[in-house]
Amino acid sequence: MAKPKVVLGVSGGIAAYKACELLRRLTESGHDVRVVPTDSALHFVGAATWSALSGNPVSSEVWESVHEVPHVRIGQAADLVVVAPATADMLAKAAHGLADDLLTNTLLTARCPVVFAPAMHTEMWEHPATQENVATLRRRGAVVIEPAVGRLTGVDTGKGRLPDPAEIFEVCRRILARGVTVPDLAGRHVVVSAGGTREPLDPVRYLGNRSSGKQGYALAKAAAARGARVTLVEANTGIPDPAGVDVVHVGTAVQLREAVLKAAADADAVVMAAAVADFRPAVYAAGKIKKKDDGGAPTVELVRNPDILAELSADRALPGQVVVGFAAETDDVLANGRAKLRRKGCDLLVVNEVGERKTFGSEENEAVVLAADGAETPVPYGPKEALAETVWDLVLPRLRAAT
């Protein structure tokens, strides 16, 4: 079989050196990569490096090998174009259709998925002009990965750092695997919760659960690769932030509720994959709870936590907002799931059986997705990524029906 053809565009930022790692991952995983740098990018990494790593000729000019019409052919033949790093200048040129070099010409002629991985200083990323350019590109179906937060050039720190090349590669892999030209969640904002809340008993103890957050992260990554703007509200996972996703870190159920409701205010869909504690201690002990001298155990009074899923379902922030819940059950799985779906009022409920050695912490999952209209979609045992894709496949027609 022919290798998938990927164009790696590199624009002129200090993060250009990190694109070498992305190029290595693409070539070693069986992709035919053509690197198209800008002239500015060649000040950071030379053409000889790109050519040696890719095994293909490298040029930034439309005037070389003119008989091959490279300014048209490269984009026409590509299965994917990824620009990493994408500077503010490159985003502006792409949004306005400028074509003054080989890379911008390639972007205009490409009819395949296009991914931009921005890298710039925080002030440049947050500038209204850049934000409008990003919105324009996303509206047209491009995937613009949210930049990471961290150390920038010099002593500056903030949002604008190039996402980790491994994460960019993962986005590209998912897009190529789907085989679609335009990401189907482009222009949508989705909110995903992940992990397990912890309810403090005292300064050293808490009530918690076994949720790892891996299923929620799989949902967030899948949505980002499908073009959505993703807000991930994570509770106590310890998992690195995924590329292309805005992450809000919380600890307790009350904090998670506040963050989810805030993010859901302009969201097209909300997926509550987090394991939210049903109860919390009525009283928080300011000091560590000590053992009793008489050998007895202390009594802990519990109170109910807010029912976030039911609240989201009953009071939709936007008309047509799709709400998805998760139900972790240990017995009578489907019967309990159907009852919970009716009680919560959500559109879809992902029901799975859990236990000490089932689902929690695993890379795999098995579930049945119940719908409010009575439909049931079984998802066989397999990677959590597969379940994530199924969930979004079921969300999409409901989003389209509401618009």
Short mmCIF file of C-alpha atoms in Angstrom, two decimals:
data_model
loop_
_atom_site.label_atom_id
_atom_site.label_comp_id
_atom_site.label_asym_id
_atom_site.label_seq_id
_atom_site.Cartn_x
_atom_site.Cartn_y
_atom_site.Cartn_z
CA MET A 1 0.00 0.00 0.00
CA ALA A 2 1.14 3.54 -0.72
CA LYS A 3 2.37 5.48 2.25
CA PRO A 4 0.08 8.32 3.40
CA LYS A 5 1.48 11.60 2.07
CA VAL A 6 1.97 14.26 4.73
CA VAL A 7 3.15 17.81 4.18
CA LEU A 8 4.92 19.24 7.22
CA GLY A 9 4.91 23.01 6.99
CA VAL A 10 7.36 24.81 9.26
CA SER A 11 7.12 28.55 9.83
CA GLY A 12 9.69 30.87 11.35
CA GLY A 13 9.63 30.50 15.11
CA ILE A 14 12.15 29.25 17.64
CA ALA A 15 9.99 26.14 18.12
CA ALA A 16 10.94 25.04 14.59
CA TYR A 17 13.56 22.72 16.08
CA LYS A 18 10.78 20.73 17.80
CA ALA A 19 9.28 19.94 14.39
CA CYS A 20 12.24 17.61 13.84
CA GLU A 21 10.78 15.29 16.49
CA LEU A 22 7.35 15.44 14.83
CA LEU A 23 8.98 14.65 11.48
CA ARG A 24 10.77 11.66 13.02
CA ARG A 25 7.53 10.28 14.44
CA LEU A 26 5.74 10.69 11.13
CA THR A 27 8.44 9.01 9.05
CA GLU A 28 9.05 6.16 11.50
CA SER A 29 5.33 5.36 11.57
CA GLY A 30 5.25 4.84 7.81
CA HIS A 31 4.32 8.24 6.36
CA ASP A 32 5.85 9.85 3.29
CA VAL A 33 6.65 13.36 4.54
CA ARG A 34 7.49 16.40 2.45
CA VAL A 35 8.80 19.28 4.55
CA VAL A 36 7.91 22.76 3.28
CA PRO A 37 9.59 25.43 5.41
CA THR A 38 9.30 29.17 5.10
CA ASP A 39 12.42 31.22 4.49
CA SER A 40 12.24 32.36 8.11
CA ALA A 41 12.10 28.76 9.33
CA LEU A 42 15.37 28.03 7.54
CA HIS A 43 17.09 30.53 9.85
CA PHE A 44 16.34 28.12 12.72
CA VAL A 45 16.75 24.70 11.04
CA GLY A 46 18.53 24.27 7.73
CA ALA A 47 17.19 22.57 4.60
CA ALA A 48 19.82 19.83 4.87
CA THR A 49 18.35 18.70 8.21
CA TRP A 50 14.79 18.53 6.85
CA SER A 51 15.92 16.67 3.74
CA ALA A 52 18.00 14.15 5.68
CA LEU A 53 15.22 13.40 8.16
CA SER A 54 12.44 13.17 5.58
CA GLY A 55 14.27 11.58 2.67
CA ASN A 56 12.66 14.12 0.34
CA PRO A 57 13.89 17.34 -1.30
CA VAL A 58 13.22 20.56 0.59
CA SER A 59 12.45 23.98 -0.81
CA SER A 60 10.68 27.13 0.28
CA GLU A 61 10.51 28.62 -3.21
CA VAL A 62 7.88 28.29 -5.93
CA TRP A 63 10.61 28.84 -8.54
CA GLU A 64 12.46 25.57 -8.03
CA SER A 65 11.54 22.51 -10.16
CA VAL A 66 8.96 24.68 -11.93
CA HIS A 67 8.20 21.93 -14.46
CA GLU A 68 6.66 19.93 -11.59
CA VAL A 69 4.41 22.86 -10.63
CA PRO A 70 5.22 22.32 -6.91
CA HIS A 71 3.03 25.21 -5.69
CA VAL A 72 0.02 23.21 -6.88
CA ARG A 73 1.08 19.58 -6.90
CA ILE A 74 2.32 19.32 -3.30
CA GLY A 75 -1.02 20.36 -1.85
CA GLN A 76 -3.07 18.38 -4.37
CA ALA A 77 -1.25 15.13 -3.57
CA ALA A 78 -1.30 15.45 0.22
CA ASP A 79 -3.39 13.33 2.57
CA LEU A 80 -2.68 15.73 5.42
CA VAL A 81 -1.00 19.09 5.87
CA VAL A 82 0.29 20.00 9.33
CA VAL A 83 1.97 23.32 10.09
CA ALA A 84 4.15 23.16 13.21
CA PRO A 85 5.03 25.63 14.45
CA ALA A 86 2.41 27.97 13.04
CA THR A 87 3.38 31.55 13.85
CA ALA A 88 0.96 34.46 14.16
CA ASP A 89 2.11 35.58 10.71
CA MET A 90 1.40 32.16 9.19
CA LEU A 91 -2.07 31.99 10.76
CA ALA A 92 -2.84 35.45 9.38
CA LYS A 93 -1.67 34.53 5.88
CA ALA A 94 -3.63 31.27 5.91
CA ALA A 95 -6.80 32.96 7.17
CA HIS A 96 -6.65 35.64 4.47
CA GLY A 97 -5.59 33.38 1.61
CA LEU A 98 -2.22 34.97 0.96
CA ALA A 99 0.19 32.92 -1.15
CA ASP A 100 3.68 34.44 -1.31
CA ASP A 101 5.77 31.28 -0.86
CA LEU A 102 5.59 27.52 -1.36
CA LEU A 103 3.93 26.78 1.99
CA THR A 104 1.11 29.30 1.65
CA ASN A 105 0.50 28.15 -1.94
CA THR A 106 0.33 24.57 -0.65
CA LEU A 107 -2.27 25.55 1.94
CA LEU A 108 -4.47 27.07 -0.77
CA THR A 109 -4.31 24.02 -3.03
CA ALA A 110 -4.71 21.36 -0.35
CA ARG A 111 -8.08 19.59 -0.28
CA CYS A 112 -7.13 17.33 2.62
CA PRO A 113 -7.36 17.95 6.37
CA VAL A 114 -5.13 20.82 7.56
CA VAL A 115 -3.73 21.08 11.09
CA PHE A 116 -2.11 24.16 12.61
CA ALA A 117 -0.02 23.90 15.79
CA PRO A 118 0.49 27.50 16.91
CA ALA A 119 3.56 28.72 18.79
CA MET A 120 4.07 32.36 19.81
CA HIS A 121 4.19 34.64 22.81
CA THR A 122 1.07 34.86 24.94
CA GLU A 123 0.31 38.44 23.96
CA MET A 124 0.43 37.50 20.27
CA TRP A 125 -1.84 34.49 20.77
CA GLU A 126 -4.37 36.49 22.80
CA HIS A 127 -4.44 39.45 20.40
CA PRO A 128 -7.90 39.92 18.83
CA ALA A 129 -6.43 39.72 15.33
CA THR A 130 -4.91 36.30 16.00
CA GLN A 131 -8.08 35.06 17.67
CA GLU A 132 -10.16 36.17 14.68
CA ASN A 133 -7.77 34.44 12.31
CA VAL A 134 -7.99 31.24 14.35
CA ALA A 135 -11.79 31.44 14.38
CA THR A 136 -11.79 31.92 10.61
CA LEU A 137 -9.57 28.88 10.02
CA ARG A 138 -11.67 26.71 12.33
CA ARG A 139 -14.88 27.85 10.66
CA ARG A 140 -13.44 26.69 7.34
CA GLY A 141 -12.69 23.26 8.77
CA ALA A 142 -9.02 23.51 9.75
CA VAL A 143 -7.89 22.00 13.03
CA VAL A 144 -6.10 24.67 15.08
CA ILE A 145 -4.57 23.03 18.14
CA GLU A 146 -4.66 25.13 21.29
CA PRO A 147 -1.08 26.03 22.28
CA ALA A 148 0.34 24.73 25.53
CA VAL A 149 1.11 26.73 28.65
CA GLY A 150 4.73 26.86 29.73
CA ARG A 151 8.15 28.43 29.21
CA LEU A 152 8.40 30.62 26.12
CA THR A 153 11.37 32.42 24.58
CA GLY A 154 13.59 34.10 27.15
CA VAL A 155 12.20 34.34 30.66
CA ASP A 156 8.53 34.57 29.64
CA THR A 157 5.98 31.95 30.63
CA GLY A 158 2.37 31.60 29.51
CA LYS A 159 0.06 30.21 26.85
CA GLY A 160 1.67 30.01 23.43
CA ARG A 161 4.15 27.17 23.76
CA LEU A 162 4.17 24.59 20.94
CA PRO A 163 2.34 21.44 22.11
CA ASP A 164 4.49 18.40 22.63
CA PRO A 165 5.40 16.83 19.25
CA ALA A 166 4.09 13.46 20.47
CA GLU A 167 0.68 15.05 21.08
CA ILE A 168 0.68 16.77 17.68
CA PHE A 169 1.52 13.44 16.09
CA GLU A 170 -1.39 11.83 17.94
CA VAL A 171 -3.79 14.42 16.51
CA CYS A 172 -2.44 13.77 13.01
CA ARG A 173 -2.70 10.01 13.45
CA ARG A 174 -6.33 10.22 14.52
CA ILE A 175 -7.24 12.49 11.60
CA LEU A 176 -5.58 10.21 9.06
CA ALA A 177 -7.25 7.17 10.60
CA ARG A 178 -10.69 8.70 10.16
CA GLY A 179 -10.08 9.39 6.49
CA VAL A 180 -12.30 12.47 6.28
CA THR A 181 -11.54 15.68 4.45
CA VAL A 182 -13.23 18.13 6.82
CA PRO A 183 -13.25 17.44 10.58
CA ASP A 184 -16.89 16.92 11.54
CA LEU A 185 -16.74 18.78 14.87
CA ALA A 186 -15.12 21.88 13.37
CA GLY A 187 -16.63 25.05 14.78
CA ARG A 188 -18.09 23.25 17.81
CA HIS A 189 -17.22 23.78 21.45
CA VAL A 190 -17.43 20.68 23.62
CA VAL A 191 -16.86 20.20 27.34
CA VAL A 192 -15.56 16.91 28.77
CA SER A 193 -15.08 16.03 32.43
CA ALA A 194 -12.57 13.36 33.47
CA GLY A 195 -11.09 11.71 36.53
CA GLY A 196 -12.46 11.22 40.02
CA THR A 197 -13.34 13.87 42.59
CA ARG A 198 -11.85 13.79 46.08
CA GLU A 199 -13.80 15.00 49.11
CA PRO A 200 -11.48 16.03 51.99
CA LEU A 201 -12.01 14.54 55.46
CA ASP A 202 -9.06 16.31 57.05
CA PRO A 203 -5.74 17.76 55.81
CA VAL A 204 -4.42 14.28 54.87
CA ARG A 205 -7.45 12.12 54.05
CA TYR A 206 -10.24 12.19 51.50
CA LEU A 207 -13.12 10.16 50.10
CA GLY A 208 -12.37 9.22 46.50
CA ASN A 209 -12.78 6.59 43.81
CA ARG A 210 -10.71 4.53 41.39
CA SER A 211 -11.31 6.56 38.21
CA SER A 212 -8.12 7.18 36.23
CA GLY A 213 -9.56 9.74 33.83
CA LYS A 214 -8.30 7.86 30.78
CA GLN A 215 -11.73 7.60 29.15
CA GLY A 216 -12.36 11.31 29.55
CA TYR A 217 -8.96 12.12 28.08
CA ALA A 218 -9.69 9.80 25.14
CA LEU A 219 -12.94 11.71 24.55
CA ALA A 220 -11.16 15.06 24.70
CA LYS A 221 -8.39 13.97 22.32
CA ALA A 222 -10.89 12.50 19.85
CA ALA A 223 -12.94 15.70 19.83
CA ALA A 224 -9.85 17.86 19.28
CA ALA A 225 -8.76 15.69 16.34
CA ARG A 226 -12.25 16.09 14.89
CA GLY A 227 -11.86 19.86 14.93
CA ALA A 228 -13.69 20.85 18.10
CA ARG A 229 -12.62 23.46 20.59
CA VAL A 230 -12.36 21.35 23.72
CA THR A 231 -12.53 22.27 27.39
CA LEU A 232 -11.43 19.41 29.62
CA VAL A 233 -12.34 19.66 33.30
CA GLU A 234 -10.09 17.12 35.02
CA ALA A 235 -10.12 15.94 38.61
CA ASN A 236 -7.04 14.31 40.13
CA THR A 237 -5.84 12.34 37.12
CA GLY A 238 -2.12 13.12 37.03
CA ILE A 239 -2.23 12.74 33.24
CA PRO A 240 -0.35 15.33 31.14
CA ASP A 241 -2.57 17.89 29.43
CA PRO A 242 -3.45 16.74 25.89
CA ALA A 243 -2.55 18.92 22.93
CA GLY A 244 -5.26 21.12 21.52
CA VAL A 245 -7.34 21.15 24.68
CA ASP A 246 -8.02 23.82 27.31
CA VAL A 247 -7.66 22.06 30.66
CA VAL A 248 -9.24 23.17 33.94
CA HIS A 249 -7.89 21.37 37.02
CA VAL A 250 -10.26 20.77 39.95
CA GLY A 251 -10.37 18.58 43.03
CA THR A 252 -13.83 18.25 44.55
CA ALA A 253 -17.33 17.71 43.20
CA VAL A 254 -18.32 21.28 44.04
CA GLN A 255 -15.29 22.63 42.18
CA LEU A 256 -16.02 20.37 39.21
CA ARG A 257 -19.64 21.56 39.09
CA GLU A 258 -18.54 25.21 39.06
CA ALA A 259 -15.99 24.63 36.28
CA VAL A 260 -18.31 22.52 34.11
CA LEU A 261 -21.25 24.94 34.37
CA LYS A 262 -18.97 27.85 33.47
CA ALA A 263 -17.51 26.06 30.45
CA ALA A 264 -20.93 24.75 29.36
CA ALA A 265 -22.32 28.26 29.00
CA ASP A 266 -21.36 28.33 25.30
CA ALA A 267 -20.84 24.61 24.64
CA ASP A 268 -22.59 22.60 21.94
CA ALA A 269 -22.11 19.36 23.90
CA VAL A 270 -21.14 18.33 27.41
CA VAL A 271 -19.84 14.85 28.20
CA MET A 272 -19.70 14.01 31.90
CA ALA A 273 -17.15 11.19 31.96
CA ALA A 274 -15.79 12.06 35.41
CA ALA A 275 -16.61 9.88 38.40
CA VAL A 276 -18.19 12.45 40.70
CA ALA A 277 -18.54 11.56 44.38
CA ASP A 278 -22.18 11.27 45.44
CA PHE A 279 -21.35 12.30 49.00
CA ARG A 280 -18.90 14.46 50.92
CA PRO A 281 -18.14 14.81 54.62
CA ALA A 282 -20.54 17.21 56.36
CA VAL A 283 -17.67 18.61 58.41
CA TYR A 284 -14.05 19.11 57.40
CA ALA A 285 -11.65 18.50 60.28
CA ALA A 286 -9.06 21.26 60.46
CA GLY A 287 -6.57 18.85 62.02
CA LYS A 288 -5.76 15.22 61.34
CA ILE A 289 -8.42 12.93 62.83
CA LYS A 290 -6.79 10.91 65.62
CA LYS A 291 -7.46 7.39 66.82
CA LYS A 292 -9.61 7.17 69.90
CA ASP A 293 -8.02 5.94 73.12
CA ASP A 294 -10.94 3.56 73.71
CA GLY A 295 -10.28 1.79 70.41
CA GLY A 296 -13.44 3.10 68.78
CA ALA A 297 -13.64 4.55 65.29
CA PRO A 298 -14.81 8.09 64.55
CA THR A 299 -18.17 8.62 62.89
CA VAL A 300 -18.21 10.55 59.63
CA GLU A 301 -21.47 12.22 58.66
CA LEU A 302 -22.00 12.56 54.89
CA VAL A 303 -24.08 14.99 52.86
CA ARG A 304 -25.15 14.77 49.22
CA ASN A 305 -23.09 16.40 46.51
CA PRO A 306 -24.86 18.30 43.72
CA ASP A 307 -26.14 16.16 40.83
CA ILE A 308 -24.23 17.86 38.03
CA LEU A 309 -25.52 15.65 35.20
CA ALA A 310 -29.16 16.15 36.16
CA GLU A 311 -28.60 19.88 36.52
CA LEU A 312 -26.99 20.15 33.09
CA SER A 313 -29.82 18.14 31.51
CA ALA A 314 -32.61 20.10 33.16
CA ASP A 315 -31.17 23.56 32.53
CA ARG A 316 -29.45 23.53 29.13
CA ALA A 317 -27.22 26.54 28.63
CA LEU A 318 -28.00 26.65 24.90
CA PRO A 319 -30.95 25.38 22.83
CA GLY A 320 -30.06 22.00 21.36
CA GLN A 321 -27.11 21.45 23.69
CA VAL A 322 -26.34 17.71 23.82
CA VAL A 323 -25.64 16.23 27.25
CA VAL A 324 -23.95 12.85 27.70
CA GLY A 325 -23.53 11.02 30.98
CA PHE A 326 -21.60 7.97 32.18
CA ALA A 327 -22.96 5.30 34.49
CA ALA A 328 -20.52 2.99 36.25
CA GLU A 329 -22.46 0.00 37.52
CA THR A 330 -21.49 -3.20 39.35
CA ASP A 331 -24.72 -5.24 38.92
CA ASP A 332 -27.93 -5.14 36.86
CA VAL A 333 -25.92 -2.89 34.58
CA LEU A 334 -28.44 -2.20 31.81
CA ALA A 335 -31.48 -2.05 34.08
CA ASN A 336 -29.77 0.43 36.37
CA GLY A 337 -28.50 2.35 33.35
CA ARG A 338 -31.96 2.72 31.81
CA ALA A 339 -33.37 3.91 35.11
CA LYS A 340 -30.54 6.42 35.49
CA LEU A 341 -31.08 7.73 31.95
CA ARG A 342 -34.72 8.47 32.74
CA ARG A 343 -33.82 10.02 36.08
CA LYS A 344 -31.01 12.23 34.80
CA GLY A 345 -32.73 13.42 31.61
CA CYS A 346 -29.61 13.40 29.45
CA ASP A 347 -29.53 12.60 25.73
CA LEU A 348 -27.05 9.73 25.91
CA LEU A 349 -25.80 7.59 28.77
CA VAL A 350 -22.68 5.43 28.47
CA VAL A 351 -23.20 2.42 30.73
CA ASN A 352 -20.36 0.12 31.69
CA GLU A 353 -19.62 -2.45 34.33
CA VAL A 354 -16.85 -1.49 36.72
CA GLY A 355 -14.94 -3.12 39.51
CA GLU A 356 -11.52 -3.41 41.06
CA ARG A 357 -10.12 -4.99 37.89
CA LYS A 358 -12.63 -3.67 35.36
CA THR A 359 -12.43 -0.40 33.41
CA PHE A 360 -10.83 1.80 36.10
CA GLY A 361 -7.18 2.38 35.21
CA SER A 362 -7.40 0.17 32.14
CA GLU A 363 -6.58 1.15 28.57
CA GLU A 364 -9.69 -0.71 27.37
CA ASN A 365 -13.40 -0.37 27.95
CA GLU A 366 -16.68 -2.04 27.03
CA ALA A 367 -20.03 -0.29 27.19
CA VAL A 368 -23.55 0.18 25.91
CA VAL A 369 -24.60 3.69 24.93
CA LEU A 370 -28.27 4.26 25.79
CA ALA A 371 -30.20 7.04 24.08
CA ALA A 372 -33.22 8.95 25.32
CA ASP A 373 -35.13 7.83 22.20
CA GLY A 374 -34.69 4.18 23.21
CA ALA A 375 -31.78 3.29 20.93
CA GLU A 376 -28.97 1.17 22.36
CA THR A 377 -25.48 1.01 20.85
CA PRO A 378 -23.16 -1.72 22.19
CA VAL A 379 -19.44 -0.98 22.04
CA PRO A 380 -17.35 -4.17 22.24
CA TYR A 381 -14.30 -4.52 24.44
CA GLY A 382 -11.46 -2.51 22.99
CA PRO A 383 -9.37 0.66 23.33
CA LYS A 384 -11.02 3.58 25.10
CA GLU A 385 -10.28 5.58 21.96
CA ALA A 386 -12.82 3.43 20.08
CA LEU A 387 -15.53 4.14 22.64
CA ALA A 388 -14.70 7.84 22.47
CA GLU A 389 -15.17 7.87 18.69
CA THR A 390 -18.50 6.06 19.03
CA VAL A 391 -19.74 8.63 21.53
CA TRP A 392 -18.94 11.51 19.19
CA ASP A 393 -20.47 9.60 16.27
CA LEU A 394 -23.71 9.49 18.28
CA VAL A 395 -23.48 13.11 19.42
CA LEU A 396 -23.02 14.50 15.89
CA PRO A 397 -26.48 13.75 14.42
CA ARG A 398 -28.07 15.24 17.52
CA LEU A 399 -26.03 18.40 17.09
CA ARG A 400 -26.98 18.63 13.43
CA ALA A 401 -30.66 18.09 14.20
CA ALA A 402 -30.56 21.03 16.60
CA THR A 403 -29.11 23.48 14.05
#
